[in-house]
Coordinates of C-alpha atoms and ligand atoms in Angstrom, one line a residue:
M1 CA 126.6 108.4 259.5
S2 CA 128.2 110.8 261.8
N3 CA 130.3 113.6 261.0
M4 CA 132.7 112.3 264.0
D5 CA 135.2 109.2 263.3
I6 CA 134.4 105.8 265.5
K7 CA 137.5 106.6 268.0
E8 CA 136.1 109.9 268.8
L9 CA 132.7 108.3 269.1
Q10 CA 133.8 105.4 271.4
A11 CA 136.3 108.2 273.6
I12 CA 132.7 109.9 274.4
S13 CA 131.2 106.6 275.0
D14 CA 134.0 105.9 277.4
A15 CA 133.7 109.1 279.1
A16 CA 130.0 108.9 279.8
I17 CA 130.2 105.3 281.3
N18 CA 133.5 107.0 283.7
E19 CA 130.9 110.0 284.3
A20 CA 128.2 106.9 285.2
N21 CA 130.2 105.0 287.2
A22 CA 129.0 106.0 291.1
V23 CA 125.5 105.5 289.2
L24 CA 126.3 102.1 288.2
R25 CA 127.8 101.2 291.3
E26 CA 124.4 102.2 293.2
I27 CA 122.3 100.2 290.8
N28 CA 124.7 97.2 290.8
L29 CA 124.5 97.0 294.6
S30 CA 120.6 97.5 294.8
L31 CA 120.2 94.4 292.6
H32 CA 122.5 92.7 294.7
S33 CA 121.1 93.7 298.1
N34 CA 117.4 93.3 296.3
P35 CA 117.5 89.4 294.8
E36 CA 114.5 88.8 293.1
I37 CA 113.5 85.1 291.3
M38 CA 112.3 84.7 288.1
Y39 CA 109.2 86.7 286.7
Q40 CA 109.5 88.4 290.2
E41 CA 111.9 91.2 289.2
H42 CA 109.7 93.9 290.5
H43 CA 112.6 96.1 292.1
A44 CA 114.6 95.4 289.4
H45 CA 112.5 96.4 286.8
K46 CA 111.8 99.9 288.5
I47 CA 115.1 101.1 289.0
L48 CA 116.2 100.3 286.2
T49 CA 113.6 102.1 283.9
D50 CA 113.5 104.7 286.2
L51 CA 117.1 105.7 285.4
L52 CA 117.1 105.0 281.9
E53 CA 113.6 107.1 281.2
E54 CA 115.7 110.0 283.4
R55 CA 118.4 109.6 280.7
G56 CA 116.2 110.8 278.2
F57 CA 115.3 106.8 277.2
D58 CA 111.9 105.9 275.6
V59 CA 110.9 103.5 278.2
E60 CA 108.2 100.9 277.6
R61 CA 107.8 99.1 281.0
G62 CA 106.0 95.5 280.9
A63 CA 107.0 95.3 277.3
F64 CA 106.0 92.1 275.7
G65 CA 103.4 91.2 278.1
I66 CA 105.9 90.6 280.8
S67 CA 105.3 92.6 284.1
T68 CA 109.1 92.9 284.9
A69 CA 110.3 92.9 281.1
F70 CA 111.1 96.3 279.1
R71 CA 112.4 98.0 276.5
A72 CA 114.2 101.0 276.3
S73 CA 115.4 103.0 273.4
Y74 CA 117.5 106.3 272.5
G75 CA 118.0 107.7 269.1
S76 CA 115.7 106.9 265.7
T77 CA 116.1 105.4 262.9
S78 CA 113.7 107.7 261.1
G79 CA 116.5 108.9 258.9
G80 CA 118.0 105.8 258.3
G81 CA 120.2 103.8 260.7
R82 CA 120.3 100.8 261.9
T83 CA 119.3 99.6 265.3
A84 CA 121.5 97.9 267.9
S85 CA 120.7 96.2 270.9
V86 CA 122.0 94.7 274.7
N87 CA 120.0 92.5 277.0
L88 CA 120.4 93.3 280.9
E89 CA 119.6 90.6 282.8
Y90 CA 118.4 90.8 286.5
D91 CA 117.0 87.4 288.1
A92 CA 118.7 85.7 290.6
L93 CA 118.7 82.2 292.4
R94 CA 116.3 80.9 295.1
D95 CA 118.4 81.2 299.0
I96 CA 121.2 82.2 297.2
G97 CA 120.9 85.5 295.5
H98 CA 123.0 86.7 293.0
A99 CA 125.2 83.4 292.8
C100 CA 124.9 83.9 289.0
G101 CA 126.1 87.2 289.1
H102 CA 123.0 88.8 286.8
N103 CA 123.6 92.5 288.7
L104 CA 126.5 92.9 286.7
I105 CA 125.1 91.5 283.0
A106 CA 122.6 94.7 283.6
T107 CA 125.2 97.1 285.2
A108 CA 127.3 96.0 282.3
G109 CA 124.1 96.5 279.8
L110 CA 123.6 99.8 281.1
A111 CA 126.8 100.8 281.3
A112 CA 127.0 100.4 277.8
V113 CA 123.4 102.0 276.3
L114 CA 124.5 105.1 278.3
G115 CA 127.9 105.3 276.6
V116 CA 126.1 104.8 272.9
A117 CA 123.0 107.2 274.3
A118 CA 126.2 109.7 275.0
A119 CA 127.9 109.4 271.4
I120 CA 124.5 108.5 269.4
K121 CA 123.7 112.8 270.8
R122 CA 127.2 114.5 270.4
G123 CA 127.9 112.7 267.5
E124 CA 124.4 113.4 265.8
I125 CA 124.2 109.4 265.0
K126 CA 121.3 108.0 262.7
G127 CA 120.7 105.1 264.1
R128 CA 119.3 103.5 267.8
I129 CA 120.2 101.9 270.7
V130 CA 117.8 99.2 272.8
A131 CA 118.1 97.9 275.9
F132 CA 116.1 95.3 276.4
G133 CA 115.0 94.3 280.3
T134 CA 115.1 90.2 280.1
P135 CA 113.5 88.6 283.0
A136 CA 113.7 85.4 284.3
E137 CA 116.8 83.5 282.5
E138 CA 116.9 80.8 285.5
G139 CA 114.7 78.4 284.3
G140 CA 111.7 80.9 283.0
G141 CA 112.7 81.4 279.8
G142 CA 112.4 85.4 279.6
K143 CA 113.9 86.1 276.2
I144 CA 111.9 82.9 274.7
K145 CA 108.9 84.9 275.2
M146 CA 110.0 88.0 274.3
L147 CA 111.1 86.4 271.0
R148 CA 108.0 84.8 270.3
A149 CA 106.3 88.6 271.3
G150 CA 108.4 90.0 268.1
A151 CA 111.3 91.9 270.2
F152 CA 114.5 91.3 268.7
E153 CA 112.3 92.1 265.1
G154 CA 114.8 94.5 263.0
M155 CA 118.0 94.5 265.6
A156 CA 121.2 95.0 263.6
C157 CA 122.7 93.0 266.9
S158 CA 122.3 91.7 270.2
L159 CA 125.1 92.2 273.0
M160 CA 125.2 91.0 276.4
V161 CA 128.0 89.4 279.0
H162 CA 127.9 87.1 281.8
P163 CA 130.4 86.8 284.6
M164 CA 131.9 83.6 285.5
S165 CA 135.1 82.2 287.7
A166 CA 137.8 81.4 286.6
R167 CA 137.2 77.9 288.6
S168 CA 134.9 76.5 286.0
S169 CA 135.9 79.1 282.8
H170 CA 137.5 81.8 281.3
N171 CA 137.5 84.6 279.5
N172 CA 136.0 83.9 275.9
A173 CA 134.4 86.2 273.8
Y174 CA 132.9 82.9 271.5
S175 CA 132.1 81.5 274.3
S176 CA 129.2 78.3 273.2
S177 CA 126.6 76.9 276.0
M178 CA 125.0 73.5 275.9
C179 CA 121.3 73.4 274.0
G180 CA 118.6 71.3 276.0
S181 CA 115.0 71.6 278.3
E182 CA 113.9 70.2 281.5
L183 CA 110.6 68.2 281.7
T184 CA 108.4 66.7 284.2
I185 CA 107.5 63.2 283.6
E186 CA 104.0 61.7 284.8
Y187 CA 103.3 58.0 284.6
T188 CA 99.9 56.8 285.8
G189 CA 99.2 53.4 286.8
K190 CA 96.5 51.6 288.8
P191 CA 96.8 50.9 292.7
A192 CA 95.9 47.3 293.8
H193 CA 96.5 45.6 297.0
A194 CA 100.1 44.5 296.5
M195 CA 100.0 41.3 298.7
A196 CA 96.4 40.5 297.9
A197 CA 95.9 41.2 294.2
P198 CA 99.5 42.7 292.9
W199 CA 98.5 41.5 289.6
D200 CA 95.3 44.2 289.5
G201 CA 98.0 46.9 289.8
I202 CA 99.6 48.5 286.8
N203 CA 102.9 49.8 288.9
A204 CA 104.2 53.3 287.9
L205 CA 106.8 53.1 290.2
D206 CA 108.1 50.5 287.7
A207 CA 107.9 52.6 284.9
V208 CA 110.4 55.4 286.7
T209 CA 112.6 52.8 287.7
L210 CA 113.0 51.2 283.8
L211 CA 113.3 54.8 282.5
H212 CA 116.3 55.6 284.8
T213 CA 117.6 52.2 284.0
S214 CA 117.0 52.6 280.6
V215 CA 118.3 56.2 280.1
G216 CA 121.5 54.3 282.1
L217 CA 122.4 52.1 279.4
L218 CA 121.7 54.6 276.8
R219 CA 124.7 56.7 278.1
Q220 CA 127.0 54.3 277.0
Q221 CA 126.3 55.2 273.5
I222 CA 125.6 59.1 273.6
M223 CA 128.4 61.7 273.1
P224 CA 130.5 63.0 275.7
T225 CA 129.0 66.5 275.3
D226 CA 125.6 64.8 275.7
R227 CA 124.0 65.1 279.3
I228 CA 120.9 63.3 280.5
R229 CA 120.1 64.2 284.3
G230 CA 116.9 63.0 286.8
V231 CA 115.3 63.2 289.8
V232 CA 112.2 61.3 291.3
L233 CA 109.9 63.7 292.9
S234 CA 107.4 61.8 294.0
T235 CA 106.0 57.9 293.9
G236 CA 103.7 55.5 296.2
Q237 CA 103.8 56.0 299.7
Q238 CA 103.0 52.9 301.6
S239 CA 104.6 49.5 300.1
A240 CA 101.7 47.2 300.3
V241 CA 99.7 49.2 297.8
I242 CA 101.0 49.5 294.1
P243 CA 101.9 53.3 293.3
E244 CA 99.3 54.4 291.3
K245 CA 101.8 57.6 290.6
A246 CA 105.2 58.1 289.5
V247 CA 106.7 61.8 288.8
A248 CA 110.1 62.7 287.6
R249 CA 112.3 65.5 286.1
Y250 CA 114.8 65.6 284.2
C251 CA 117.3 67.2 281.8
V252 CA 118.4 66.6 278.8
R253 CA 121.3 68.7 277.0
S254 CA 123.4 68.2 273.8
A255 CA 126.0 71.1 272.2
S256 CA 123.9 72.0 269.5
L257 CA 120.4 71.9 268.5
E258 CA 121.2 69.4 265.6
R259 CA 122.8 66.8 268.6
Y260 CA 119.6 68.2 270.8
R261 CA 117.2 66.6 268.6
V262 CA 118.5 63.4 268.1
L263 CA 119.3 63.0 272.0
K264 CA 115.9 64.3 272.6
Q265 CA 114.3 61.4 270.2
K266 CA 116.5 58.8 272.2
F267 CA 115.3 60.1 275.6
V268 CA 111.4 60.5 274.3
N269 CA 111.7 56.8 273.3
C270 CA 113.0 55.3 276.7
M271 CA 110.8 57.1 278.4
D272 CA 107.5 56.0 276.0
A273 CA 109.5 52.6 276.4
A274 CA 108.9 52.3 280.2
A275 CA 105.2 53.2 279.6
L276 CA 104.5 50.4 277.4
A277 CA 106.4 48.0 279.5
T278 CA 104.6 48.4 282.9
G279 CA 101.2 49.5 281.1
C280 CA 101.5 53.1 282.3
T281 CA 100.3 56.4 280.7
V282 CA 103.1 58.9 280.4
K283 CA 102.5 62.8 280.6
A284 CA 105.4 64.8 279.7
T285 CA 105.5 68.1 280.2
W286 CA 108.5 70.1 278.4
L287 CA 110.2 73.1 279.1
P288 CA 110.5 75.4 276.4
A289 CA 114.1 74.7 275.0
Y290 CA 117.2 76.7 275.6
W291 CA 119.4 76.6 272.7
D292 CA 122.9 76.7 271.9
I293 CA 125.0 80.0 271.6
R294 CA 125.6 80.9 268.0
T295 CA 128.6 83.3 268.5
N296 CA 128.6 85.6 265.5
D297 CA 132.7 86.1 264.8
H298 CA 132.4 89.6 263.9
L299 CA 131.0 90.8 266.9
A300 CA 133.4 88.7 269.2
A301 CA 136.4 89.9 267.5
R302 CA 135.8 93.7 268.1
Y303 CA 134.2 93.1 271.4
M304 CA 137.4 91.1 272.5
H305 CA 139.3 94.3 270.6
H306 CA 137.5 96.8 272.6
V307 CA 138.0 94.7 276.3
Q308 CA 141.4 94.5 276.0
R309 CA 141.6 98.4 275.2
A310 CA 139.7 99.2 278.3
D311 CA 141.8 96.8 280.7
P312 CA 145.1 95.3 278.8
D313 CA 145.3 93.0 281.7
Q314 CA 142.1 91.2 280.6
Q315 CA 143.6 87.7 279.1
F316 CA 141.9 85.9 276.1
R317 CA 143.2 82.5 274.9
S318 CA 143.6 82.3 270.9
V319 CA 140.2 82.2 268.9
E320 CA 140.3 78.7 268.4
E321 CA 140.8 77.7 271.6
Q322 CA 138.2 79.8 272.9
K323 CA 136.3 78.1 270.2
R324 CA 136.8 74.8 270.9
C325 CA 135.9 75.0 275.0
P326 CA 132.7 73.7 275.5
D327 CA 130.9 75.7 278.3
C328 CA 128.3 73.5 280.0
Y329 CA 125.5 76.0 281.3
S330 CA 122.7 76.6 279.2
T331 CA 121.3 80.2 278.1
D332 CA 118.4 81.7 276.6
Q333 CA 120.5 84.0 274.6
G334 CA 121.0 80.6 272.6
N335 CA 117.4 81.1 271.7
V336 CA 118.2 85.2 270.7
T337 CA 121.3 84.4 268.8
Y338 CA 119.4 82.3 266.3
A339 CA 117.3 85.1 265.3
V340 CA 119.8 88.1 265.5
P341 CA 123.4 87.9 265.1
S342 CA 125.0 88.0 268.5
I343 CA 127.2 87.4 271.3
H344 CA 127.5 86.2 275.2
P345 CA 131.0 86.5 275.9
T346 CA 132.1 85.2 279.4
F347 CA 134.2 87.4 281.9
M348 CA 136.2 86.4 284.7
I349 CA 135.6 88.0 288.3
H350 CA 137.7 87.1 291.0
S351 CA 136.1 84.2 292.9
P352 CA 138.8 82.1 294.3
D353 CA 136.1 80.0 296.6
G354 CA 132.7 79.3 294.3
A355 CA 132.0 79.1 290.5
V356 CA 128.6 80.4 289.7
H357 CA 125.5 79.2 291.4
T358 CA 127.5 78.9 294.7
R359 CA 126.9 81.4 297.9
E360 CA 130.7 82.3 297.0
F361 CA 130.2 83.4 294.0
T362 CA 127.1 85.7 295.1
A363 CA 129.5 87.2 297.5
A364 CA 132.1 88.0 294.8
A365 CA 129.4 89.5 292.8
A366 CA 129.5 92.6 294.9
T367 CA 133.1 93.1 294.8
D368 CA 134.6 96.9 294.0
D369 CA 136.9 94.7 291.5
A370 CA 133.6 92.5 290.0
H371 CA 132.3 96.0 289.5
R372 CA 135.6 97.6 287.7
R373 CA 135.6 94.7 285.7
T374 CA 131.8 94.9 284.8
V375 CA 132.2 98.3 284.0
D376 CA 134.5 97.4 281.0
Q377 CA 132.8 94.7 279.5
G378 CA 129.9 98.2 279.4
K379 CA 133.1 99.7 277.7
A380 CA 133.3 96.9 275.2
M381 CA 130.1 96.2 274.1
A382 CA 129.0 100.0 273.9
A383 CA 132.2 100.1 271.3
V384 CA 131.0 97.5 269.4
A385 CA 127.6 98.5 269.0
L386 CA 128.9 102.2 268.1
E387 CA 130.6 100.0 264.9
V388 CA 127.0 98.2 263.8
L389 CA 125.7 101.7 264.1
V390 CA 128.0 103.8 261.9
D391 CA 130.4 101.6 260.4
D392 CA 128.1 99.9 256.7
A393 CA 130.8 97.4 255.6
F394 CA 131.1 96.3 259.6
A395 CA 127.3 95.8 259.9
A396 CA 127.6 94.0 256.3
Q397 CA 129.6 91.5 257.6
V398 CA 128.3 90.9 260.4
Q399 CA 124.8 90.4 259.3
A400 CA 126.2 88.4 255.9
Q401 CA 128.0 86.1 258.8
Y402 CA 123.9 85.4 260.2
D403 CA 122.5 85.2 256.7
A404 CA 125.3 82.5 256.0
M405 CA 124.1 79.8 259.0
D406 CA 122.0 77.4 258.4
L407 CA 119.2 77.6 261.1
S408 CA 116.7 75.1 259.5
V409 CA 116.5 72.6 262.5
A410 CA 115.4 75.4 264.5
K411 CA 111.9 75.3 263.0
D412 CA 111.5 71.7 264.2
P413 CA 108.5 72.1 266.6
F414 CA 110.3 68.8 268.4
V415 CA 113.0 71.5 269.5
Q416 CA 110.9 74.3 270.8
Ligands
ZN1 ZN1 122.9 80.7 286.2
ZN2 ZN1 123.5 83.0 284.3

């Protein structure tokens, strides 16, 4: 694939990332100081695509029918070879800015693809690196839309990283996430004068009360890794009128897609039973489910190796411990892991006062120290991507583990 050996290629990549550091820092801070929520990431989309184009990437803006998504590729598979891909997230949270550190995810991804591109050029590699701009991770399921539009077809791997605080997590190359979805439930009954003719009414608030109660009882028989949480959004306004409408929002999460299917059915039974008991009708609107991460062990092992090569101070627990530790977040990268051999490692930034989704973490995501750690993750991802591109045996191992996974549950319309 190339006349150079892998270590030379990785050294070229590291050097290119070091050279780009000032630009990477600028982009990082520009994203951080211009936080944009899901599907409104126009500034992020512009500065990232402009830079990639300037660096010789083939850029498709507004890709896959999403105005703030992009695909930027470098290299070619026309003479044979594989395509490695890296996901760049850049959406922020409402009111609290980059409290999930997606500015760092974009920076790490950008570093990685610049490094790989330099190695492809100098090493005359047959193969391609693709940067996907993946908007709306926070609730919008951007990667799910991109998956459905075929974005990840033909990718030999999908790499990304996510910053975390040591308050809630640790460096984890084999990180897992929860599988789940959120839904809005609307019960509709019939209003009536609550004193004069209550027997004419059908009480929608009673339906929500029954749902909360039966889910509360259900919790006794669910698994420790299951989560069901809900709030009431609206109900009647006057005590003397039987409430005609009641709206609640719930999330239902489990450790795996198989378990999610079971838990979701139990939840649906509680929801329908409340409608039956009260005589209300029920309408449930589910968001696309975020599936659990199915980490590719081979990619994770090499990633961990290369993080420690970039910064020997970055500590990892044993592989068994990393795999055992369930992380209680959800990400649409989980869905990507069902389609392509993938990783979603977590890396620690120094945020002593707050975990992700706090203002304290927002501040931590702007520091020089967080930037330095982020760039190290970029170097590690670039090194892994290069191995996928030039090492046939390694690429075959990666693909073989993916091919051996039983993904049949993912075809069930009930879990989409
Ligand atoms: Zn988040
Ligand atoms: Zn996040």
